[in-house]
CSV table of C-alpha atoms and ligand atoms in Angstrom, one decimal:
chain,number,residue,atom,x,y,z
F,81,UNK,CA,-70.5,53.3,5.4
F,82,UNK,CA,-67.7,51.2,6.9
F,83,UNK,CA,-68.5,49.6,10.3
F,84,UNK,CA,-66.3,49.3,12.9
F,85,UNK,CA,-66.3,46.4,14.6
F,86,UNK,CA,-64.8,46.0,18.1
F,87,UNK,CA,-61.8,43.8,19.2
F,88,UNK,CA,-64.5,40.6,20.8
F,89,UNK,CA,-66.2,37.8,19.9
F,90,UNK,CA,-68.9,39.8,18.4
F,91,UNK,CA,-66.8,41.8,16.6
F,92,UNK,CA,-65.0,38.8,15.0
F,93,UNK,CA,-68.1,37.4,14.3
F,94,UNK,CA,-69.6,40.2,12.0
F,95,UNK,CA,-66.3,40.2,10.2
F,96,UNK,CA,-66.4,36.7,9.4
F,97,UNK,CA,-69.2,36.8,8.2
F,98,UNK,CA,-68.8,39.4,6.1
F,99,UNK,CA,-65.7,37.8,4.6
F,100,UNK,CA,-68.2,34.8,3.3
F,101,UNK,CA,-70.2,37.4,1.8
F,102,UNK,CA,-67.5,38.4,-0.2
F,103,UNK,CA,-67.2,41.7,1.5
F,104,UNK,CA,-63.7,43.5,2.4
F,105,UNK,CA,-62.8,43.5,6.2
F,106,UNK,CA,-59.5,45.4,7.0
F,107,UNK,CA,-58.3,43.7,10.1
F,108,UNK,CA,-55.2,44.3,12.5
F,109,UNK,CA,-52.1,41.5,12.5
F,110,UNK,CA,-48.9,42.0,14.2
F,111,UNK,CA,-47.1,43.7,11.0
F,112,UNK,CA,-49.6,46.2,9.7
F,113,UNK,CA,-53.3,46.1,8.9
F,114,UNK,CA,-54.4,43.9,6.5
F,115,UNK,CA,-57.4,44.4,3.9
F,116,UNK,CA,-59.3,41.2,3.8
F,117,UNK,CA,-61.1,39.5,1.4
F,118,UNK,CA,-62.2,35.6,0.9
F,119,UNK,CA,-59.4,34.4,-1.1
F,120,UNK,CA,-61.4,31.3,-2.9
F,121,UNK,CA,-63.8,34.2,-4.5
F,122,UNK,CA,-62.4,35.6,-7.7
F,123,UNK,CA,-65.0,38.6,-7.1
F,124,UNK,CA,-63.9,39.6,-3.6
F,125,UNK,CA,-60.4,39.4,-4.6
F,126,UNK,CA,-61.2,41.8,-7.5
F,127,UNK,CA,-62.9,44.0,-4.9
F,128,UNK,CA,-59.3,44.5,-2.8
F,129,UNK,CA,-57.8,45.4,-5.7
F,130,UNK,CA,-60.4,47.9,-6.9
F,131,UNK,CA,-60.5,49.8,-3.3
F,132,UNK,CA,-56.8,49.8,-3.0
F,133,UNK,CA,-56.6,51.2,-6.6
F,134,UNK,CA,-53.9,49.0,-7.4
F,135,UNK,CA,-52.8,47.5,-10.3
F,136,UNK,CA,-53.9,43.4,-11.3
F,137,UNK,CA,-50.6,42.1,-11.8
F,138,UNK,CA,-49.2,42.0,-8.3
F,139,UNK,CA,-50.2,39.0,-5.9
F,140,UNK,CA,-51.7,38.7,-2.9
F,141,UNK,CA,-50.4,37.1,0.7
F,142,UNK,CA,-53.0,34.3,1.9
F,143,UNK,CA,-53.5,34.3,5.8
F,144,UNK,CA,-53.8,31.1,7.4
F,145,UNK,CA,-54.6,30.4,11.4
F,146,UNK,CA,-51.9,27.4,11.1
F,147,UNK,CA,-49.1,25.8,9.3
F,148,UNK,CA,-51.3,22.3,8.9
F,149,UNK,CA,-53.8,25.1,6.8
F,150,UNK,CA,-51.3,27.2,5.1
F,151,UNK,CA,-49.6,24.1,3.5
F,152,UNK,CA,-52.4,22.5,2.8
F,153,UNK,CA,-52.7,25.0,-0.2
F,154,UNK,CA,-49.1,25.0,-1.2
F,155,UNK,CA,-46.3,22.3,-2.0
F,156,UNK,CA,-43.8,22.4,1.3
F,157,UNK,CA,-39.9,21.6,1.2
F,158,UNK,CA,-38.8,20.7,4.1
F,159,UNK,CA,-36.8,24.2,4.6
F,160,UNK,CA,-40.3,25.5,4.9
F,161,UNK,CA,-41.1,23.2,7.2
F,162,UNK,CA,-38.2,24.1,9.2
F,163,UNK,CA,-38.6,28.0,8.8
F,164,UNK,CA,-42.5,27.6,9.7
F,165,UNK,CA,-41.8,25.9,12.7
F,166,UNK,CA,-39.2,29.0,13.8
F,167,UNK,CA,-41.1,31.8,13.1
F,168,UNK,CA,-45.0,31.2,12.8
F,169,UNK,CA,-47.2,32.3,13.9
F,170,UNK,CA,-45.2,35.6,12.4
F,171,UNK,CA,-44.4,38.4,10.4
F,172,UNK,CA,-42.3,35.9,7.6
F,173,UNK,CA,-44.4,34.9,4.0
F,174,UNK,CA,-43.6,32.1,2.2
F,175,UNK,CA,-43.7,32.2,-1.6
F,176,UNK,CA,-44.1,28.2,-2.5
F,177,UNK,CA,-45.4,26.1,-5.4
F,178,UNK,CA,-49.5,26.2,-5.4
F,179,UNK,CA,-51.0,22.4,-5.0
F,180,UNK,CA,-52.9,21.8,-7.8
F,181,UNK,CA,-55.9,21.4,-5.4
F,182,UNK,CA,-55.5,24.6,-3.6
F,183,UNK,CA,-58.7,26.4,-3.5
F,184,UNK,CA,-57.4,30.2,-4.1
F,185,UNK,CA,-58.5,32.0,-7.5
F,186,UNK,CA,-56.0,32.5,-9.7
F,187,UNK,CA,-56.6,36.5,-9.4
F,188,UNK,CA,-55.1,36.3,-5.7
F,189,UNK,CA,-51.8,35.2,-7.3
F,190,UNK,CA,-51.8,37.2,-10.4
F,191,UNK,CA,-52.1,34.0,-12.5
F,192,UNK,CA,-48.5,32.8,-11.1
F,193,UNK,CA,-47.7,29.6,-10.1
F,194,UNK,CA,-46.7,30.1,-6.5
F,195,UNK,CA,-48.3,31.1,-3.9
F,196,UNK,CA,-47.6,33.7,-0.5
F,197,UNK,CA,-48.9,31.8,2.6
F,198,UNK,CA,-48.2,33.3,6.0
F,199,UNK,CA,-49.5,32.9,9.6
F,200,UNK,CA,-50.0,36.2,12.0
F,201,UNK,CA,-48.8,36.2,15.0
F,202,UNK,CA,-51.9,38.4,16.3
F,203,UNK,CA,-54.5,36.8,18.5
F,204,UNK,CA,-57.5,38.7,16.9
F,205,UNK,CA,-56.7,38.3,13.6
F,206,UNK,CA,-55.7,34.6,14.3
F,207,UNK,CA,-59.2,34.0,15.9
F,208,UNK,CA,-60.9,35.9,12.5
F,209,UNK,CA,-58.8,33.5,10.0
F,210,UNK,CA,-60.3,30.4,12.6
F,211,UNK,CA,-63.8,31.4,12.2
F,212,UNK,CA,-63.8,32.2,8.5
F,213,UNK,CA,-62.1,28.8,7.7
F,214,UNK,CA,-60.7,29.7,4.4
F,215,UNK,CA,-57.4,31.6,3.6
F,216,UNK,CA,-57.6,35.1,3.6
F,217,UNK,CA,-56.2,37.4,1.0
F,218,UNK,CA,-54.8,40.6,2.6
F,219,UNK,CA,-52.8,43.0,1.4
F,220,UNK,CA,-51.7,45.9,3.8
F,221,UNK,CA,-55.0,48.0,3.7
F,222,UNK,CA,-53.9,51.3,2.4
F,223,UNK,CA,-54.9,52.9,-0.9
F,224,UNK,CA,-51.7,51.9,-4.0
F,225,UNK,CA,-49.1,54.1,-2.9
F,226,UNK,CA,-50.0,55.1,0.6
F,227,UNK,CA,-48.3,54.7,3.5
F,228,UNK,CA,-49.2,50.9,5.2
F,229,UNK,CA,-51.9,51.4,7.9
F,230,UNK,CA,-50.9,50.6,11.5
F,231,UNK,CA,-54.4,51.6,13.5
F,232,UNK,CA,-57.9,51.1,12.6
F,233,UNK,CA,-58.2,55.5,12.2
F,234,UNK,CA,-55.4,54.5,9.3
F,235,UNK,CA,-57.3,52.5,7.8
F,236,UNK,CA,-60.6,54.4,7.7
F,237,UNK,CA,-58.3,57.5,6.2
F,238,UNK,CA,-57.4,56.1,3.3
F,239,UNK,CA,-60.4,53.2,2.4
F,240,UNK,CA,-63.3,54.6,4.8
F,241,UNK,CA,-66.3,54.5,2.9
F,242,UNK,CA,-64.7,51.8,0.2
F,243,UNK,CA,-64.6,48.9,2.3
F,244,UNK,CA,-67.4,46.8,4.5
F,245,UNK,CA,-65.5,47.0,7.9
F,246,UNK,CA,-62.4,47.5,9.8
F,247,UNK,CA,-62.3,45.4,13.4
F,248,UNK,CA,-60.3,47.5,15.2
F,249,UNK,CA,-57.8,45.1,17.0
F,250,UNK,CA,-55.2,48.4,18.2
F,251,UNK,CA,-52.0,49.7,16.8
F,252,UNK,CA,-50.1,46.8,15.2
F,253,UNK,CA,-46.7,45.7,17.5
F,254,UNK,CA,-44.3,45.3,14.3
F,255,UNK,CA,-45.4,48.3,12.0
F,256,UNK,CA,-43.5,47.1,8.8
F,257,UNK,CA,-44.8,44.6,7.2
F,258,UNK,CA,-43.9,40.9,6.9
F,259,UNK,CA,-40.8,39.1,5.7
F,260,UNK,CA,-41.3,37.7,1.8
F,261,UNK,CA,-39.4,34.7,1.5
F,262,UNK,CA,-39.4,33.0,-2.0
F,263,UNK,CA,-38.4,29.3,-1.6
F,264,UNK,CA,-40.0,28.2,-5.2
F,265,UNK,CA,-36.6,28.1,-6.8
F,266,UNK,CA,-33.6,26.7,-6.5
F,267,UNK,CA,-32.7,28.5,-3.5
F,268,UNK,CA,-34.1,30.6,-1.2
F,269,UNK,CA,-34.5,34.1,-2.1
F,270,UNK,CA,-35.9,37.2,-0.1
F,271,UNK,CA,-38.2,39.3,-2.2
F,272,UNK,CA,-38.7,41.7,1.1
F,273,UNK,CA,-37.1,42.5,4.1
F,274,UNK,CA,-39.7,43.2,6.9
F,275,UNK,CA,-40.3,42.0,10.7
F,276,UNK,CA,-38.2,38.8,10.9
F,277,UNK,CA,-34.3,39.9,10.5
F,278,UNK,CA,-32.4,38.4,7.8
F,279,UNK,CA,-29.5,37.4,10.5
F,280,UNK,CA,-32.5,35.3,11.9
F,281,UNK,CA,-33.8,33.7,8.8
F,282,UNK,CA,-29.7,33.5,7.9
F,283,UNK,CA,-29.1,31.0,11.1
F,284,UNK,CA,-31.3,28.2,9.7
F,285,UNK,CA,-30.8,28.7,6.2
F,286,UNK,CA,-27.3,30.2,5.3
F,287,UNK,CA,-26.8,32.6,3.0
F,288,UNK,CA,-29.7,34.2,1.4
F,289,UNK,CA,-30.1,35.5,-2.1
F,290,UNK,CA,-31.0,38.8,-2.1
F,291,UNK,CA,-34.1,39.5,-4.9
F,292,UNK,CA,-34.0,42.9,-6.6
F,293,UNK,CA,-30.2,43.3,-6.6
F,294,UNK,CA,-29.1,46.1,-8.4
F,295,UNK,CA,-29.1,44.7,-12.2
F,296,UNK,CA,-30.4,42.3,-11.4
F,297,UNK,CA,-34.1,41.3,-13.0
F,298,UNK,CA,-36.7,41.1,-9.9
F,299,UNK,CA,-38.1,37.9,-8.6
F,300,UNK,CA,-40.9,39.4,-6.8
F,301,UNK,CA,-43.6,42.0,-8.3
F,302,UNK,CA,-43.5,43.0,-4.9
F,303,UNK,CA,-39.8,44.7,-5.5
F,304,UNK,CA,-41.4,46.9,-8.5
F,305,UNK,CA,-43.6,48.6,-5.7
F,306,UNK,CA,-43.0,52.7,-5.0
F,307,UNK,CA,-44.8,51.9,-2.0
F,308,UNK,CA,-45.0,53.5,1.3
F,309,UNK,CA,-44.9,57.2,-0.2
F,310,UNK,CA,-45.9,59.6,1.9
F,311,UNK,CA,-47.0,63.1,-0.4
F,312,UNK,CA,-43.5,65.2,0.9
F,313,UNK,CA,-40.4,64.6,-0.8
F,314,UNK,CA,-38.2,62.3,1.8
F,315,UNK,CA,-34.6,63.3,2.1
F,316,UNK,CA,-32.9,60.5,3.6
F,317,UNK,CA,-29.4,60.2,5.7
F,318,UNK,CA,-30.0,63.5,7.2
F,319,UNK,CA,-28.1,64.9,10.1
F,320,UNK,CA,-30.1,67.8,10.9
F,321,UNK,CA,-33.6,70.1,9.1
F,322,UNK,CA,-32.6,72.3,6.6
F,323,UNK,CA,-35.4,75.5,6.5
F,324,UNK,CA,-38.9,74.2,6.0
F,325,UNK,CA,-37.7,70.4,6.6
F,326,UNK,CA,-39.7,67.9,9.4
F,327,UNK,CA,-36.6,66.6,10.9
F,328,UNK,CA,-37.5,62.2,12.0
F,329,UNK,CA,-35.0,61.4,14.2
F,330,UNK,CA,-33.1,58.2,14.7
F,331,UNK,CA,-31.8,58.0,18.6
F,332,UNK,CA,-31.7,60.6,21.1
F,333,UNK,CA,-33.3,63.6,19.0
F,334,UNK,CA,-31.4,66.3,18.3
F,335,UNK,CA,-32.4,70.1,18.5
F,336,UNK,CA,-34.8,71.1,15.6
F,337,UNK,CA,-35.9,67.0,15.6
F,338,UNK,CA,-40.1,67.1,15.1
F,339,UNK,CA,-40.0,63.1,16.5
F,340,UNK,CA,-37.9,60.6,16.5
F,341,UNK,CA,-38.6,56.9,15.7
F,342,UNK,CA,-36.9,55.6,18.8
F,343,UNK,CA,-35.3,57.8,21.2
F,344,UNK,CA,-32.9,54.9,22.7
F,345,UNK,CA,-32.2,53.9,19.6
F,346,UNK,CA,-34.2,50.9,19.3
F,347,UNK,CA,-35.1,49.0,15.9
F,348,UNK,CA,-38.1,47.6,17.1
F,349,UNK,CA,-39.4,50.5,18.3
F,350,UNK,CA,-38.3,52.4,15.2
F,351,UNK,CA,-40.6,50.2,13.1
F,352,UNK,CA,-43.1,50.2,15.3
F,353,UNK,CA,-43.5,53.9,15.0
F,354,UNK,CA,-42.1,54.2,11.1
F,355,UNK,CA,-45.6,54.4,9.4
F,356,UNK,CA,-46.9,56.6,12.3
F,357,UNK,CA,-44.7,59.3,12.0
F,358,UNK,CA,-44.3,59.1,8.1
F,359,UNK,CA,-48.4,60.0,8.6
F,360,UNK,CA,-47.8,62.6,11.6
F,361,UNK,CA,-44.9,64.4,9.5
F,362,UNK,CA,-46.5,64.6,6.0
F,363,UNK,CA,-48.1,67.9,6.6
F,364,UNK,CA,-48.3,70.7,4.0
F,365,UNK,CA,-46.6,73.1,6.3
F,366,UNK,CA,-43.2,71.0,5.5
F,367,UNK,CA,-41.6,71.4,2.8
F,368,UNK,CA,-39.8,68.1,3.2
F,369,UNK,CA,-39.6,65.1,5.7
F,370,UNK,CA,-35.9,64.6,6.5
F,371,UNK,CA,-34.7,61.1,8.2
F,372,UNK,CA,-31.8,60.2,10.3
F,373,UNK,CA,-29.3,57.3,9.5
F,374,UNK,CA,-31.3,54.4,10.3
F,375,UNK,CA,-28.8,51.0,10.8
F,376,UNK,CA,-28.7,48.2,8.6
F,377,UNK,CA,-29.2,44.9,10.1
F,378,UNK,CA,-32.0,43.5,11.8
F,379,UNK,CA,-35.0,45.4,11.8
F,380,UNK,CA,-33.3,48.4,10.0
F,381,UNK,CA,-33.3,46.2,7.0
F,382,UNK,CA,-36.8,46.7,6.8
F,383,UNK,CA,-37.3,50.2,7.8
F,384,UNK,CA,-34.5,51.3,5.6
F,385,UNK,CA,-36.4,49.5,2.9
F,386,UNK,CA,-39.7,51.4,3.3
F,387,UNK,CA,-37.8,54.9,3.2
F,388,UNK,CA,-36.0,54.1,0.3
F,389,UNK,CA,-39.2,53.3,-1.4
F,390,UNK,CA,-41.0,55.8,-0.3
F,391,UNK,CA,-37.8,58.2,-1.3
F,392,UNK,CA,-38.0,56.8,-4.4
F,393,UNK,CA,-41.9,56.8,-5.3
F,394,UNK,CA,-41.6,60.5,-5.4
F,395,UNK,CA,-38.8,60.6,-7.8
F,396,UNK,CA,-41.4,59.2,-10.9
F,397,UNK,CA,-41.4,56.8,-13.5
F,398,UNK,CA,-42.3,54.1,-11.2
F,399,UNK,CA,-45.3,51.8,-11.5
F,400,UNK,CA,-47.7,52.6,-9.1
F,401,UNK,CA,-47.9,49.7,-6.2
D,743,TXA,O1,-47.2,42.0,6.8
D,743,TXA,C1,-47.7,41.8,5.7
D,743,TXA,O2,-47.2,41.0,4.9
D,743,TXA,C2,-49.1,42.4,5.4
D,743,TXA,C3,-50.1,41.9,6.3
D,743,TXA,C4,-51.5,42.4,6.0
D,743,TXA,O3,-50.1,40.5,6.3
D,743,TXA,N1,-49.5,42.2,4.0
D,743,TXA,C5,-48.8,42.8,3.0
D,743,TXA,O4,-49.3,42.5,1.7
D,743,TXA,O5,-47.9,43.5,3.1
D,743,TXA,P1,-49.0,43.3,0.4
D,743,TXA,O6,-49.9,42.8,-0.6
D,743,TXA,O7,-49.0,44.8,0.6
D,743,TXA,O8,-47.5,42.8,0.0
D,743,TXA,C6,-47.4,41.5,-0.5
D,743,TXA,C7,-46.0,41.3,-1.1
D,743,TXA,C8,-45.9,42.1,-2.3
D,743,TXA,O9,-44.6,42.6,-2.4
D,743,TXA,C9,-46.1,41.0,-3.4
D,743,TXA,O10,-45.5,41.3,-4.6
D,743,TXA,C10,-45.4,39.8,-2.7
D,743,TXA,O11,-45.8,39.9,-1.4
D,743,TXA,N2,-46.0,38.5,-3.2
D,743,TXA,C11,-47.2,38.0,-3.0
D,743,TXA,N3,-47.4,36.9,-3.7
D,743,TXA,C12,-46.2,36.6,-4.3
D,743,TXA,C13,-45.7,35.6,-5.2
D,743,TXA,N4,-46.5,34.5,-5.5
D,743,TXA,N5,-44.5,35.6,-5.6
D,743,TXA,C14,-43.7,36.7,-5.3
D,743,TXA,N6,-44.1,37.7,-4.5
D,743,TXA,C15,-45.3,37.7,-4.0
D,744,MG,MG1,-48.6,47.0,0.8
């Protein structure tokens, strides 16, 4: 059984608690939900990646309630220093050197030498990370190859009965997930786009490598992923259903639209609602989810992202994320 814990002190609490046990907690953060897990205990860290079926090799994020904790763990440039005091708490990740002091298991980081730190910017989960007083490893708390959850009723869909406890903190705000950022090289490089814009990150550090390029060999595991697939095929760019098609509109829906992601036309709201209606649409009744042009900059960076993966993850061959 799974417990549910409610969004108060009680509820926090219990899933502390249970993270020092060493059992999972999925918990809400502004991005997606996160399945937690102690990140200093190789054994509960082996436990997220047996419930989420996924495979050893790619890393986990650590969640931190601060900066002062995050790099405590990690070795910090002074462009992280900079980014961190922009955007956290928030929905960026920082990939950076680990100490040789920091306490997480090797398994969290699939043996590499750096390591994802990032702050939420979501009071619950913030006040869970305080009260557990270790960094938490969390990936988003779906089962490899699912959709990311963004409610507690997500969460239980795909890991109910697997997991100790979800602490249902409501829908998540952002609804893609966060922002990878690798800054152990040379230069910085993103590995993800996700809920802080590039244009954003762009104004305090220039221009930005892209990771993943086409032909270019992948920096992150994280760009191997077919992620986010729901079961339907996904036909991107779409202008309108063809027979049997869930039409996902982008903007003021058209005739024949099922829902659309943002009726003004707003990326924000778009992402909000991305996973949501990915869920809502992928209905054996369809033959097919079909998506609207989604613009690319700012958020649509992101949300293009997922649909392109989860496009992709149908089309086989890929290594299961
Ligand atoms: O918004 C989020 O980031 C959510 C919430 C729960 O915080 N978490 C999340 O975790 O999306 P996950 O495990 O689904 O995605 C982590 C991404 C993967 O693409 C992974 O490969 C990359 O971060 N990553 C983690 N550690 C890394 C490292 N040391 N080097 C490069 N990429 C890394
Ligand atoms: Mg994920």
């Amino acid at each position: 059984m799974t417990e549910l814990l409610a969004d108060d002190e009680a509820g926090v609490a219990r899933a502390a608690a249970l993270l020092l046990a060493g059992e999972l907690v999925a918990f809400g953060t502004e991005t997606v939900f996160g399945l937690g897990a102690d990140a200093t205990d190789p054994r509960a860290v082996a436990a997220v990646f047996e419930a989420k079926g996924r495979p050893h090799f790619n890393p986990l994020i650590c969640h931190y309630p601060d900066a002062t904790a995050a790099f405590a763990d990690v070795e910090v440039s002074d462009v992280a220093r900079r980014l961190a005091a922009a955007f956290w708490p928030g929905p960026l990740t920082l990939v950076l050197p680990r100490r040789i002091t920091c306490p997480v298991a090797l398994l969290a980081g699939a043996g590499l030498e750096t390591l994802a730190v990032r702050v939420p910017a979501h009071a619950t989960a913030l006040a869970l990370l305080r009260a557990v007083g270790r960094p938490v490893a969390a990936p988003s708390a779906n089962r490899s190859g699912q959709v990311s959850p963004t409610t507690a009723a997500h969460v239980l869909d795909g890991l109910g009965g697997r997991i100790a406890a979800v602490l249902d903190s409501g829908p998540c705000p952002v609804g893609v997930e966060s922002t990878v950022l690798d800054l152990a090289g040379e230069r910085p490089c993103l590995l993800r786009p996700g809920g802080v814009a590039l244009e954003d990150l762009s104004a305090i550090l220039g221009v930005i490598d892209r990771g993943g390029a086409p032909g270019g060999s992948p920096r992150g595991p994280g760009m191997l992923e077919s992620h986010y697939a729901p079961t339907l095929p996904l036909r991107l760019d779409a202008h309108a259903a063809r027979p049997g098609e869930a039409l996902l509109a982008f903007g003021p829906a058209p005739p024949g639209a099922i829902l659309s992601l943002s009726p003004s036309g707003d990326l924000g709201e778009a992402a909000a609602n991305l996973f949501a209606m990915l869920r809502a649409l992928d209905r054996p009744d369809f033959t097919a989810i079909a998506v609207m042009p989604v613009p690319e900059h700012g958020l649509g960076l992101a949300i293009n992202d997922r649909l392109r993966r989860a496009a992709a993850g149908l089309a086989g061959g890929s290594p299961p994320g």
